[in-house]
Amino acid sequence: MRLKRTLLVTGALLGIVYNAWAQNRLITYPVPEGEEMKNDFVVDVREPGGEWKQVDTYAVKVDEVRDTKHHVEKASLGYFDFSGEVEVKVRFCHGSIETARVRPLSYGIVPTVTDSVLTFRLDRPRNLSVEVNGDIFHNLHLFANPIDVNNPLEGTTLKKLKRRRDLIYFGPGVHRLPGDTLNVPSGKTVYVAGGAVVKGCIRAVNVRDVKILGRGKVHPEGRGAGLSIVNSKNVLVDGLISTQCPTGGSDSVTIRNVKVISSYGWGDGLNVFASNNVLFDGVFCRNSDDCTTVYGTRMGFVGGCRNITMQNSTLWADVAHPIFIGIHGNVKNPEVLENLNYVNIDILDHKEKQLDYQGCLAINAGDNNLIRHVRFENIRIENFRQGQLLNLRIFYNKKYCQAPGRGIEDVLFKDIVYTGSNAEVSQIIGYDKERRVKNIRFENLVINGVRIADNMPGKPTWYKTGDMARIFVGEHTEGVTFE
């Protein structure tokens, strides 16, 4: 009985509700007082056959572009942690549910709908969008996390935590950072608990061996990045919800299960500038500019990029590109961006009217950059609203570049599946005979159920294979193959 009482006290300190005795485990986090909530949905979760527990929903701003104008809309956001299995019940508060979907569609989650309620089960952590009656701007972002093994309060007390000199702890509630910024010293761990909201930016600047962890939210009072990594080494960011998380001039960085949602101009999600050995794993990006980028010299950071990997992730670009590589570099001291990997990714949307900035999978070489050894593998692209499936160009965009790029080489597109009807013509184009796009290999490209290959049935011999996929293979290209 004493052990059980201790566990209940610890749960109260955290501001959470969970059942510590079941094989399945479920933790929910109340929204702290003073934070804006959204009441479009009532969300409940439970262990199979257990008691329902409410998941509070925050208001979160997203960007809707109508024609050429940007409009900020407020969607919903909720999160919880679990292990084993969990049942999810979502009640829509504005009438009956005519249609419902849970995305990414590749997860195969088909909800059961009764009047204004939909239900489904999860057997593993998922970052989801629950959409009712086709509305993607007032949807429910539902982040079903794994149990947080990094929680420093597990097995101890707040009193003991205060003795740890290596830990900066934000418990449940609203916290405002002095000067809107916390610069984390080397060797420190920052933990933002579930149910905590930190107003400001948490930064790793000129440090090493830093961890920024938790389940809570980190958000500046206005616009801008809630998390950033600057000229640092050996940094781990795990589990948090924020607006943006750029990495510049850094090495050996891991960003895992981080969710970034933005609604303002230049709201890129996960930028990489002049950095090496960066891993994004299990991230969710819904952004009002590029979801993720790899650039050379830019924003005061100098150098190329090597060994950048994004895997097991979900991207949603309300503006610009889901994935964008290569436009910025150092014209006077040309750089290389290489060994870039994008594996097991769901792209939920792409909306861009400007032709220069279209492409779900985009490599645009500028500023004398050489981009090589890039892998796109096991990527599922849903029916995005406007743009191109892919865009590979060496170009001179005078708005952002001082010169065209040097080349794009050795790019693999493997197991890419697109299902939709809105894709405009994709482009693969070089610049001149010295600045070429070469050795571009497609393996198992499937568009609306049709596998695109050089020897595919029904392709006239006088057609380019790209014609069958609405991919324009233009001048100054070589070695573009479809297998």
Tab-separated table of C-alpha atoms in Angstrom:
chain	number	residue	atom	x	y	z
A	1	MET	CA	0.000	0.000	0.000
A	2	ARG	CA	2.865	2.408	0.786
A	3	LEU	CA	4.379	1.844	-2.707
A	4	LYS	CA	1.025	2.440	-4.359
A	5	ARG	CA	0.539	5.673	-2.384
A	6	THR	CA	4.013	6.878	-3.396
A	7	LEU	CA	3.249	6.286	-7.071
A	8	LEU	CA	0.024	8.241	-6.802
A	9	VAL	CA	1.805	11.166	-5.158
A	10	THR	CA	4.437	11.172	-7.895
A	11	GLY	CA	1.669	11.224	-10.516
A	12	ALA	CA	0.053	14.182	-8.786
A	13	LEU	CA	3.355	16.063	-8.800
A	14	LEU	CA	3.690	15.522	-12.516
A	15	GLY	CA	0.143	16.643	-13.216
A	16	ILE	CA	-0.527	13.330	-14.995
A	17	VAL	CA	-2.913	10.436	-14.829
A	18	TYR	CA	-1.725	6.886	-15.379
A	19	ASN	CA	-2.228	3.318	-14.275
A	20	ALA	CA	1.099	2.005	-13.029
A	21	TRP	CA	-0.108	-1.541	-12.429
A	22	ALA	CA	-1.349	-2.584	-15.851
A	23	GLN	CA	0.806	-4.143	-18.533
A	24	ASN	CA	-0.335	-1.318	-20.771
A	25	ARG	CA	0.563	2.154	-19.544
A	26	LEU	CA	-1.188	5.416	-20.318
A	27	ILE	CA	-0.227	8.966	-19.321
A	28	THR	CA	-2.201	12.141	-20.075
A	29	TYR	CA	-1.162	15.738	-19.456
A	30	PRO	CA	-3.594	18.552	-18.575
A	31	VAL	CA	-3.248	21.898	-20.345
A	32	PRO	CA	-1.835	24.396	-17.818
A	33	GLU	CA	-3.976	27.291	-16.660
A	34	GLY	CA	-3.735	30.312	-18.921
A	35	GLU	CA	-2.973	28.423	-22.124
A	36	GLU	CA	-5.446	28.750	-24.981
A	37	MET	CA	-7.439	25.581	-25.564
A	38	LYS	CA	-9.479	24.521	-28.590
A	39	ASN	CA	-12.881	22.967	-28.227
A	40	ASP	CA	-13.543	21.572	-31.703
A	41	PHE	CA	-12.974	18.038	-30.392
A	42	VAL	CA	-13.315	16.120	-27.147
A	43	VAL	CA	-10.586	13.472	-27.030
A	44	ASP	CA	-10.518	10.493	-24.681
A	45	VAL	CA	-8.140	7.544	-24.455
A	46	ARG	CA	-8.098	4.336	-22.475
A	47	GLU	CA	-6.352	1.056	-22.119
A	48	PRO	CA	-8.514	-1.611	-23.775
A	49	GLY	CA	-11.556	-2.102	-21.563
A	50	GLY	CA	-10.378	0.471	-19.018
A	51	GLU	CA	-11.670	3.859	-17.938
A	52	TRP	CA	-11.622	6.750	-20.374
A	53	LYS	CA	-9.199	9.602	-19.635
A	54	GLN	CA	-9.465	12.977	-21.307
A	55	VAL	CA	-6.725	14.387	-23.542
A	56	ASP	CA	-6.809	18.183	-23.378
A	57	THR	CA	-6.421	20.014	-26.683
A	58	TYR	CA	-4.429	23.178	-27.264
A	59	ALA	CA	-5.103	25.733	-29.978
A	60	VAL	CA	-2.305	25.659	-32.578
A	61	LYS	CA	-1.853	28.127	-35.449
A	62	VAL	CA	-1.477	26.867	-39.025
A	63	ASP	CA	-1.159	28.681	-42.354
A	64	GLU	CA	-3.778	28.460	-45.102
A	65	VAL	CA	-2.834	30.011	-48.450
A	66	ARG	CA	-5.862	31.085	-50.488
A	67	ASP	CA	-4.798	32.208	-53.949
A	68	THR	CA	-1.696	34.219	-52.952
A	69	LYS	CA	-2.788	35.379	-49.489
A	70	HIS	CA	-1.852	33.790	-46.176
A	71	HIS	CA	-4.483	33.242	-43.501
A	72	VAL	CA	-3.769	31.979	-39.998
A	73	GLU	CA	-6.237	29.340	-38.798
A	74	LYS	CA	-6.455	27.643	-35.418
A	75	ALA	CA	-6.386	23.858	-35.358
A	76	SER	CA	-6.270	21.503	-32.356
A	77	LEU	CA	-3.321	19.705	-30.731
A	78	GLY	CA	-3.309	17.000	-28.084
A	79	TYR	CA	-0.747	14.489	-26.839
A	80	PHE	CA	-0.341	11.548	-24.500
A	81	ASP	CA	2.101	8.697	-23.785
A	82	PHE	CA	1.349	4.986	-23.817
A	83	SER	CA	2.722	1.489	-24.118
A	84	GLY	CA	0.916	-1.627	-25.294
A	85	GLU	CA	-2.453	-0.736	-26.842
A	86	VAL	CA	-4.754	2.239	-26.502
A	87	GLU	CA	-8.277	3.050	-27.658
A	88	VAL	CA	-8.907	6.584	-28.922
A	89	LYS	CA	-12.301	8.281	-28.990
A	90	VAL	CA	-12.792	11.654	-30.677
A	91	ARG	CA	-16.063	13.560	-30.499
A	92	PHE	CA	-16.575	16.324	-33.062
A	93	CYS	CA	-18.302	19.276	-31.411
A	94	HIS	CA	-19.783	20.947	-34.495
A	95	GLY	CA	-22.320	18.480	-35.840
A	96	SER	CA	-22.248	15.037	-37.367
A	97	ILE	CA	-19.252	13.421	-39.025
A	98	GLU	CA	-19.890	12.884	-42.726
A	99	THR	CA	-16.328	11.855	-43.591
A	100	ALA	CA	-13.303	11.121	-41.433
A	101	ARG	CA	-9.727	10.096	-42.015
A	102	VAL	CA	-6.669	9.520	-39.890
A	103	ARG	CA	-3.364	10.323	-41.571
A	104	PRO	CA	-0.765	9.311	-42.626
A	105	LEU	CA	-2.926	7.018	-44.733
A	106	SER	CA	-0.100	4.477	-44.940
A	107	TYR	CA	-0.786	3.546	-41.306
A	108	GLY	CA	-4.062	1.969	-42.388
A	109	ILE	CA	-6.026	3.464	-39.485
A	110	VAL	CA	-9.695	3.395	-40.513
A	111	PRO	CA	-11.846	4.942	-37.762
A	112	THR	CA	-15.282	3.683	-36.806
A	113	VAL	CA	-17.771	6.567	-37.046
A	114	THR	CA	-21.072	6.867	-35.181
A	115	ASP	CA	-22.872	10.217	-35.489
A	116	SER	CA	-20.363	12.759	-34.130
A	117	VAL	CA	-17.886	10.251	-32.632
A	118	LEU	CA	-15.012	8.380	-34.221
A	119	THR	CA	-12.910	5.683	-32.578
A	120	PHE	CA	-9.777	3.735	-33.436
A	121	ARG	CA	-6.999	1.742	-31.779
A	122	LEU	CA	-3.241	2.187	-31.688
A	123	ASP	CA	-0.675	-0.502	-30.956
A	124	ARG	CA	2.401	1.703	-31.310
A	125	PRO	CA	3.340	5.396	-31.030
A	126	ARG	CA	2.067	7.552	-33.889
A	127	ASN	CA	1.994	11.235	-34.853
A	128	LEU	CA	-1.416	11.702	-36.451
A	129	SER	CA	-3.753	14.130	-38.152
A	130	VAL	CA	-7.438	13.432	-37.480
A	131	GLU	CA	-9.581	15.189	-40.082
A	132	VAL	CA	-13.359	15.536	-40.116
A	133	ASN	CA	-15.490	16.495	-43.115
A	134	GLY	CA	-12.440	17.282	-45.236
A	135	ASP	CA	-11.231	20.166	-43.043
A	136	ILE	CA	-7.429	20.164	-42.832
A	137	PHE	CA	-7.110	23.599	-41.195
A	138	HIS	CA	-9.221	22.835	-38.119
A	139	ASN	CA	-7.990	19.283	-37.722
A	140	LEU	CA	-6.737	17.485	-34.636
A	141	HIS	CA	-2.982	16.966	-34.402
A	142	LEU	CA	-2.762	13.980	-32.069
A	143	PHE	CA	0.681	12.917	-30.890
A	144	ALA	CA	0.634	9.445	-29.314
A	145	ASN	CA	4.106	9.203	-27.786
A	146	PRO	CA	5.968	6.262	-26.293
A	147	ILE	CA	6.433	6.277	-22.529
A	148	ASP	CA	9.191	8.778	-21.824
A	149	VAL	CA	12.256	6.888	-20.603
A	150	ASN	CA	14.055	10.237	-20.151
A	151	ASN	CA	11.689	11.529	-17.463
A	152	PRO	CA	14.027	12.418	-14.574
A	153	LEU	CA	11.178	12.310	-12.048
A	154	GLU	CA	10.644	8.577	-12.538
A	155	GLY	CA	11.733	6.842	-9.353
A	156	THR	CA	12.614	10.017	-7.456
A	157	THR	CA	11.112	13.246	-6.077
A	158	LEU	CA	11.151	16.921	-6.986
A	159	LYS	CA	13.214	17.623	-3.868
A	160	LYS	CA	15.946	15.252	-5.012
A	161	LEU	CA	15.798	16.609	-8.569
A	162	LYS	CA	16.683	20.066	-7.299
A	163	ARG	CA	20.027	18.697	-6.092
A	164	ARG	CA	21.062	17.694	-9.598
A	165	ARG	CA	23.443	20.299	-10.941
A	166	ASP	CA	23.350	18.807	-14.419
A	167	LEU	CA	19.563	19.257	-14.800
A	168	ILE	CA	17.315	22.222	-15.630
A	169	TYR	CA	13.746	21.082	-14.975
A	170	PHE	CA	10.473	22.718	-16.062
A	171	GLY	CA	7.515	21.080	-14.367
A	172	PRO	CA	3.851	21.317	-15.408
A	173	GLY	CA	2.670	24.908	-15.805
A	174	VAL	CA	3.615	27.997	-17.808
A	175	HIS	CA	7.223	29.253	-17.659
A	176	ARG	CA	8.500	32.528	-19.156
A	177	LEU	CA	12.209	32.673	-19.869
A	178	PRO	CA	14.095	35.848	-18.889
A	179	GLY	CA	14.933	37.652	-22.105
A	180	ASP	CA	12.852	35.054	-23.958
A	181	THR	CA	15.929	32.778	-24.134
A	182	LEU	CA	17.651	29.958	-22.262
A	183	ASN	CA	21.200	29.184	-23.435
A	184	VAL	CA	21.997	25.705	-22.166
A	185	PRO	CA	25.538	25.219	-20.777
A	186	SER	CA	27.709	22.286	-21.845
A	187	GLY	CA	27.001	19.030	-20.078
A	188	LYS	CA	23.501	20.066	-19.002
A	189	THR	CA	20.139	18.377	-19.562
A	190	VAL	CA	16.975	20.447	-19.929
A	191	TYR	CA	13.710	18.620	-19.256
A	192	VAL	CA	10.326	20.132	-20.142
A	193	ALA	CA	7.686	17.949	-18.516
A	194	GLY	CA	4.391	17.000	-20.076
A	195	GLY	CA	1.877	19.695	-19.231
A	196	ALA	CA	4.612	22.364	-19.233
A	197	VAL	CA	4.708	25.294	-21.642
A	198	VAL	CA	7.967	27.241	-21.901
A	199	LYS	CA	7.546	30.715	-23.414
A	200	GLY	CA	10.763	31.505	-25.219
A	201	CYS	CA	13.599	29.765	-27.043
A	202	ILE	CA	15.827	27.036	-25.629
A	203	ARG	CA	19.194	27.118	-27.403
A	204	ALA	CA	22.421	25.147	-27.506
A	205	VAL	CA	25.046	27.728	-28.535
A	206	ASN	CA	28.783	26.982	-28.672
A	207	VAL	CA	28.393	24.009	-26.339
A	208	ARG	CA	28.730	20.229	-26.335
A	209	ASP	CA	27.077	17.255	-24.654
A	210	VAL	CA	23.654	18.867	-24.231
A	211	LYS	CA	20.219	17.225	-24.005
A	212	ILE	CA	16.892	19.033	-24.434
A	213	LEU	CA	14.143	16.567	-23.601
A	214	GLY	CA	10.564	16.138	-22.508
A	215	ARG	CA	6.958	16.120	-23.625
A	216	GLY	CA	5.987	19.752	-23.161
A	217	LYS	CA	5.795	22.737	-25.500
A	218	VAL	CA	8.484	25.344	-26.187
A	219	HIS	CA	7.199	28.403	-27.990
A	220	PRO	CA	8.380	32.026	-28.222
A	221	GLU	CA	5.931	34.730	-27.199
A	222	GLY	CA	5.838	35.895	-30.810
A	223	ARG	CA	7.154	34.226	-33.937
A	224	GLY	CA	10.404	32.334	-34.306
A	225	ALA	CA	12.200	29.147	-33.359
A	226	GLY	CA	11.432	27.601	-29.991
A	227	LEU	CA	14.511	25.376	-30.230
A	228	SER	CA	17.846	25.957	-31.947
A	229	ILE	CA	21.298	24.391	-32.141
A	230	VAL	CA	24.189	26.711	-32.989
A	231	ASN	CA	27.874	25.810	-33.376
A	232	SER	CA	27.532	22.873	-31.011
A	233	LYS	CA	28.446	19.194	-30.801
A	234	ASN	CA	26.804	16.085	-29.346
A	235	VAL	CA	23.292	17.470	-28.902
A	236	LEU	CA	20.093	15.451	-28.405
A	237	VAL	CA	16.614	16.965	-28.701
A	238	ASP	CA	13.808	14.499	-27.953
A	239	GLY	CA	10.040	14.513	-27.591
A	240	LEU	CA	9.186	18.223	-27.491
A	241	ILE	CA	6.591	20.284	-29.376
A	242	SER	CA	7.718	23.593	-30.859
A	243	THR	CA	7.606	25.920	-33.862
A	244	GLN	CA	11.017	25.510	-35.517
A	245	CYS	CA	14.310	23.808	-34.677
A	246	PRO	CA	17.205	24.906	-36.927
A	247	THR	CA	20.708	23.418	-36.716
A	248	GLY	CA	23.697	25.475	-37.852
A	249	GLY	CA	27.458	25.009	-37.729
A	250	SER	CA	27.071	21.861	-35.649
A	251	ASP	CA	28.123	18.216	-35.554
A	252	SER	CA	26.652	15.015	-34.111
A	253	VAL	CA	23.079	16.180	-33.547
A	254	THR	CA	20.035	13.934	-33.027
A	255	ILE	CA	16.496	15.320	-33.168
A	256	ARG	CA	13.995	12.609	-32.277
A	257	ASN	CA	10.182	12.626	-31.995
A	258	VAL	CA	10.110	16.423	-32.150
A	259	LYS	CA	6.995	18.100	-33.563
A	260	VAL	CA	7.238	21.553	-35.156
A	261	ILE	CA	4.218	23.521	-36.380
A	262	SER	CA	4.451	27.105	-37.724
A	263	SER	CA	2.048	29.625	-39.247
A	264	TYR	CA	4.109	32.724	-40.121
A	265	GLY	CA	6.409	33.764	-42.978
A	266	TRP	CA	9.793	32.043	-43.170
A	267	GLY	CA	8.451	29.358	-40.866
A	268	ASP	CA	10.826	26.583	-41.994
A	269	GLY	CA	10.653	23.573	-39.691
A	270	LEU	CA	14.007	21.782	-39.488
A	271	ASN	CA	16.763	23.682	-41.306
A	272	VAL	CA	20.328	22.391	-41.504
A	273	PHE	CA	23.076	24.920	-42.261
A	274	ALA	CA	26.744	23.970	-42.665
A	275	SER	CA	26.486	20.951	-40.348
A	276	ASN	CA	27.556	17.326	-40.343
A	277	ASN	CA	26.213	14.087	-38.875
A	278	VAL	CA	22.641	15.191	-38.179
A	279	LEU	CA	19.869	12.634	-37.598
A	280	PHE	CA	16.137	13.380	-37.610
A	281	ASP	CA	14.158	10.376	-36.405
A	282	GLY	CA	10.384	10.175	-35.988
A	283	VAL	CA	9.768	13.914	-36.396
A	284	PHE	CA	6.516	15.608	-37.440
A	285	CYS	CA	6.647	18.880	-39.399
A	286	ARG	CA	3.705	21.033	-40.434
A	287	ASN	CA	5.153	24.304	-41.575
A	288	SER	CA	4.463	27.606	-43.271
A	289	ASP	CA	7.638	27.246	-45.339
A	290	ASP	CA	9.984	24.359	-46.161
A	291	CYS	CA	9.606	21.472	-43.716
A	292	THR	CA	13.251	20.448	-43.839
A	293	THR	CA	16.253	21.843	-45.708
A	294	VAL	CA	19.972	21.254	-46.201
A	295	TYR	CA	22.060	24.315	-47.078
A	296	GLY	CA	25.730	25.231	-47.116
A	297	THR	CA	26.925	28.665	-46.045
A	298	ARG	CA	23.945	30.680	-44.789
A	299	MET	CA	22.824	32.768	-41.793
A	300	GLY	CA	26.417	33.259	-40.622
A	301	PHE	CA	27.236	29.534	-40.735
A	302	VAL	CA	30.058	28.526	-43.092
A	303	GLY	CA	30.737	25.181	-44.753
A	304	GLY	CA	29.125	22.286	-46.568
A	305	CYS	CA	26.965	19.478	-45.175
A	306	ARG	CA	27.659	15.769	-44.871
A	307	ASN	CA	25.814	12.804	-43.440
A	308	ILE	CA	22.329	14.214	-42.911
A	309	THR	CA	19.546	11.640	-42.392
A	310	MET	CA	15.809	11.979	-41.884
A	311	GLN	CA	13.869	8.773	-41.209
A	312	ASN	CA	10.524	7.488	-39.940
A	313	SER	CA	8.989	10.955	-40.225
A	314	THR	CA	5.941	12.896	-41.423
A	315	LEU	CA	6.062	16.142	-43.438
A	316	TRP	CA	3.283	18.600	-44.251
A	317	ALA	CA	4.205	21.781	-46.158
A	318	ASP	CA	1.390	24.332	-46.108
A	319	VAL	CA	3.833	26.474	-48.122
A	320	ALA	CA	6.889	25.601	-50.232
A	321	HIS	CA	8.725	22.244	-50.099
A	322	PRO	CA	8.473	19.251	-47.804
A	323	ILE	CA	12.156	18.489	-48.588
A	324	PHE	CA	14.494	21.102	-50.074
A	325	ILE	CA	18.241	20.820	-50.688
A	326	GLY	CA	20.951	23.030	-52.012
A	327	ILE	CA	20.107	26.618	-52.864
A	328	HIS	CA	22.535	28.399	-50.482
A	329	GLY	CA	26.334	28.120	-50.373
A	330	ASN	CA	29.657	29.910	-50.693
A	331	VAL	CA	30.325	31.148	-54.222
A	332	LYS	CA	33.945	32.110	-53.583
A	333	ASN	CA	34.812	28.856	-51.794
A	334	PRO	CA	32.453	26.279	-53.352
A	335	GLU	CA	30.969	23.654	-51.058
A	336	VAL	CA	29.701	20.084	-51.224
A	337	LEU	CA	26.430	18.781	-49.808
A	338	GLU	CA	26.673	15.011	-49.731
A	339	ASN	CA	25.505	11.777	-48.160
A	340	LEU	CA	21.931	12.967	-47.609
A	341	ASN	CA	19.325	10.325	-46.788
A	342	TYR	CA	15.520	10.507	-46.552
A	343	VAL	CA	14.064	7.135	-45.606
A	344	ASN	CA	10.579	5.939	-44.598
A	345	ILE	CA	8.742	9.236	-44.839
A	346	ASP	CA	5.085	10.186	-45.327
A	347	ILE	CA	4.402	13.468	-47.117
A	348	LEU	CA	0.881	14.615	-46.320
A	349	ASP	CA	0.763	17.857	-48.285
A	350	HIS	CA	2.579	20.327	-50.535
A	351	LYS	CA	1.051	23.680	-51.525
A	352	GLU	CA	3.050	26.097	-53.622
A	353	LYS	CA	1.804	28.258	-56.477
A	354	GLN	CA	5.220	29.681	-57.446
A	355	LEU	CA	6.819	27.384	-60.004
A	356	ASP	CA	10.340	28.200	-58.796
A	357	TYR	CA	9.598	26.716	-55.379
A	358	GLN	CA	7.655	23.572	-56.170
A	359	GLY	CA	8.652	19.964	-55.528
A	360	CYS	CA	7.941	17.517	-52.732
A	361	LEU	CA	11.446	16.141	-53.237
A	362	ALA	CA	13.500	19.111	-54.428
A	363	ILE	CA	17.195	19.595	-55.109
A	364	ASN	CA	18.010	23.035	-56.490
A	365	ALA	CA	21.761	23.579	-56.776
A	366	GLY	CA	22.835	27.208	-56.486
A	367	ASP	CA	25.832	29.222	-55.250
A	368	ASN	CA	28.357	26.840	-56.866
A	369	ASN	CA	27.214	23.965	-54.660
A	370	LEU	CA	27.897	20.392	-55.711
A	371	ILE	CA	25.180	18.064	-54.412
A	372	ARG	CA	25.856	14.344	-54.548
A	373	HIS	CA	25.041	10.965	-53.031
A	374	VAL	CA	21.418	11.640	-52.122
A	375	ARG	CA	18.954	8.861	-51.310
A	376	PHE	CA	15.163	9.090	-51.210
A	377	GLU	CA	13.793	5.695	-50.185
A	378	ASN	CA	10.448	4.309	-49.060
A	379	ILE	CA	8.575	7.599	-49.351
A	380	ARG	CA	4.789	7.790	-49.604
A	381	ILE	CA	3.338	10.980	-51.045
A	382	GLU	CA	-0.362	11.647	-50.567
A	383	ASN	CA	-2.626	13.757	-52.784
A	384	PHE	CA	-1.057	17.165	-52.156
A	385	ARG	CA	-2.868	20.338	-53.148
A	386	GLN	CA	-0.467	22.050	-55.584
A	387	GLY	CA	3.085	21.524	-56.762
A	388	GLN	CA	5.427	18.950	-58.271
A	389	LEU	CA	6.375	15.456	-57.245
A	390	LEU	CA	10.068	16.239	-57.681
A	391	ASN	CA	12.272	19.051	-58.922
A	392	LEU	CA	15.983	18.617	-59.695
A	393	ARG	CA	17.556	21.726	-61.196
A	394	ILE	CA	20.854	23.524	-61.386
A	395	PHE	CA	19.734	27.097	-61.514
A	396	TYR	CA	20.615	30.708	-60.877
A	397	ASN	CA	17.881	32.291	-58.782
A	398	LYS	CA	19.083	35.889	-58.459
A	399	LYS	CA	16.747	36.467	-55.525
A	400	TYR	CA	18.654	33.968	-53.368
A	401	CYS	CA	21.842	32.968	-55.241
A	402	GLN	CA	24.995	34.603	-56.548
A	403	ALA	CA	25.731	31.836	-59.060
A	404	PRO	CA	24.276	28.577	-60.385
A	405	GLY	CA	25.309	25.327	-58.737
A	406	ARG	CA	28.138	23.124	-60.015
A	407	GLY	CA	26.172	19.889	-60.289
A	408	ILE	CA	23.747	17.298	-58.979
A	409	GLU	CA	25.130	13.743	-59.041
A	410	ASP	CA	24.255	10.228	-57.934
A	411	VAL	CA	20.689	10.547	-56.668
A	412	LEU	CA	18.572	7.476	-55.935
A	413	PHE	CA	14.774	7.467	-55.812
A	414	LYS	CA	13.756	4.040	-54.519
A	415	ASP	CA	10.270	2.811	-53.609
A	416	ILE	CA	8.592	6.176	-54.096
A	417	VAL	CA	4.777	5.965	-54.189
A	418	TYR	CA	2.540	8.863	-55.182
A	419	THR	CA	-1.232	8.624	-55.101
A	420	GLY	CA	-3.057	11.719	-56.282
A	421	SER	CA	-4.258	13.918	-59.111
A	422	ASN	CA	-2.821	17.392	-58.491
A	423	ALA	CA	0.856	16.970	-59.396
A	424	GLU	CA	2.130	19.394	-62.022
A	425	VAL	CA	4.947	18.433	-64.390
A	426	SER	CA	8.138	17.570	-62.499
A	427	GLN	CA	11.505	18.774	-63.774
A	428	ILE	CA	15.049	17.416	-64.093
A	429	ILE	CA	17.180	20.100	-65.762
A	430	GLY	CA	20.876	21.025	-65.838
A	431	TYR	CA	22.373	24.450	-66.508
A	432	ASP	CA	25.084	24.100	-69.138
A	433	LYS	CA	27.581	21.506	-70.351
A	434	GLU	CA	29.796	22.001	-67.280
A	435	ARG	CA	26.958	22.197	-64.734
A	436	ARG	CA	24.993	19.022	-65.271
A	437	VAL	CA	22.525	16.725	-63.563
A	438	LYS	CA	23.756	13.156	-63.882
A	439	ASN	CA	23.309	9.623	-62.617
A	440	ILE	CA	19.717	9.890	-61.430
A	441	ARG	CA	18.243	6.452	-60.777
A	442	PHE	CA	14.607	5.604	-60.139
A	443	GLU	CA	13.862	2.163	-58.718
A	444	ASN	CA	10.219	1.186	-58.290
A	445	LEU	CA	8.608	4.588	-58.809
A	446	VAL	CA	4.835	4.002	-58.559
A	447	ILE	CA	2.337	6.677	-59.574
A	448	ASN	CA	-1.331	5.914	-58.994
A	449	GLY	CA	-0.606	2.212	-58.992
A	450	VAL	CA	1.490	2.244	-62.183
A	451	ARG	CA	5.158	1.281	-61.940
A	452	ILE	CA	7.296	3.577	-64.067
A	453	ALA	CA	10.185	1.799	-65.814
A	454	ASP	CA	12.171	2.062	-69.023
A	455	ASN	CA	10.684	-1.249	-70.155
A	456	MET	CA	7.161	-0.690	-68.799
A	457	PRO	CA	4.220	-2.081	-70.788
A	458	GLY	CA	2.424	0.398	-72.990
A	459	LYS	CA	5.287	2.879	-73.379
A	460	PRO	CA	5.910	3.756	-77.037
A	461	THR	CA	9.553	3.346	-78.001
A	462	TRP	CA	9.794	6.970	-79.064
A	463	TYR	CA	8.651	8.234	-75.632
A	464	LYS	CA	11.009	9.202	-72.866
A	465	THR	CA	10.208	7.212	-69.742
A	466	GLY	CA	9.782	10.461	-67.864
A	467	ASP	CA	6.845	11.284	-70.137
A	468	MET	CA	4.940	8.388	-68.592
A	469	ALA	CA	5.409	9.939	-65.149
A	470	ARG	CA	4.954	13.592	-66.175
A	471	ILE	CA	8.616	14.221	-65.414
A	472	PHE	CA	10.344	16.563	-67.868
A	473	VAL	CA	13.938	15.429	-68.392
A	474	GLY	CA	15.523	18.453	-70.014
A	475	GLU	CA	18.841	19.676	-71.263
A	476	HIS	CA	22.258	19.078	-69.708
A	477	THR	CA	21.246	15.815	-68.062
A	478	GLU	CA	22.708	12.332	-68.372
A	479	GLY	CA	22.194	8.896	-66.892
A	480	VAL	CA	18.527	9.291	-65.896
A	481	THR	CA	17.144	5.738	-65.624
A	482	PHE	CA	13.916	4.111	-64.473
A	483	GLU	CA	14.046	0.504	-63.236
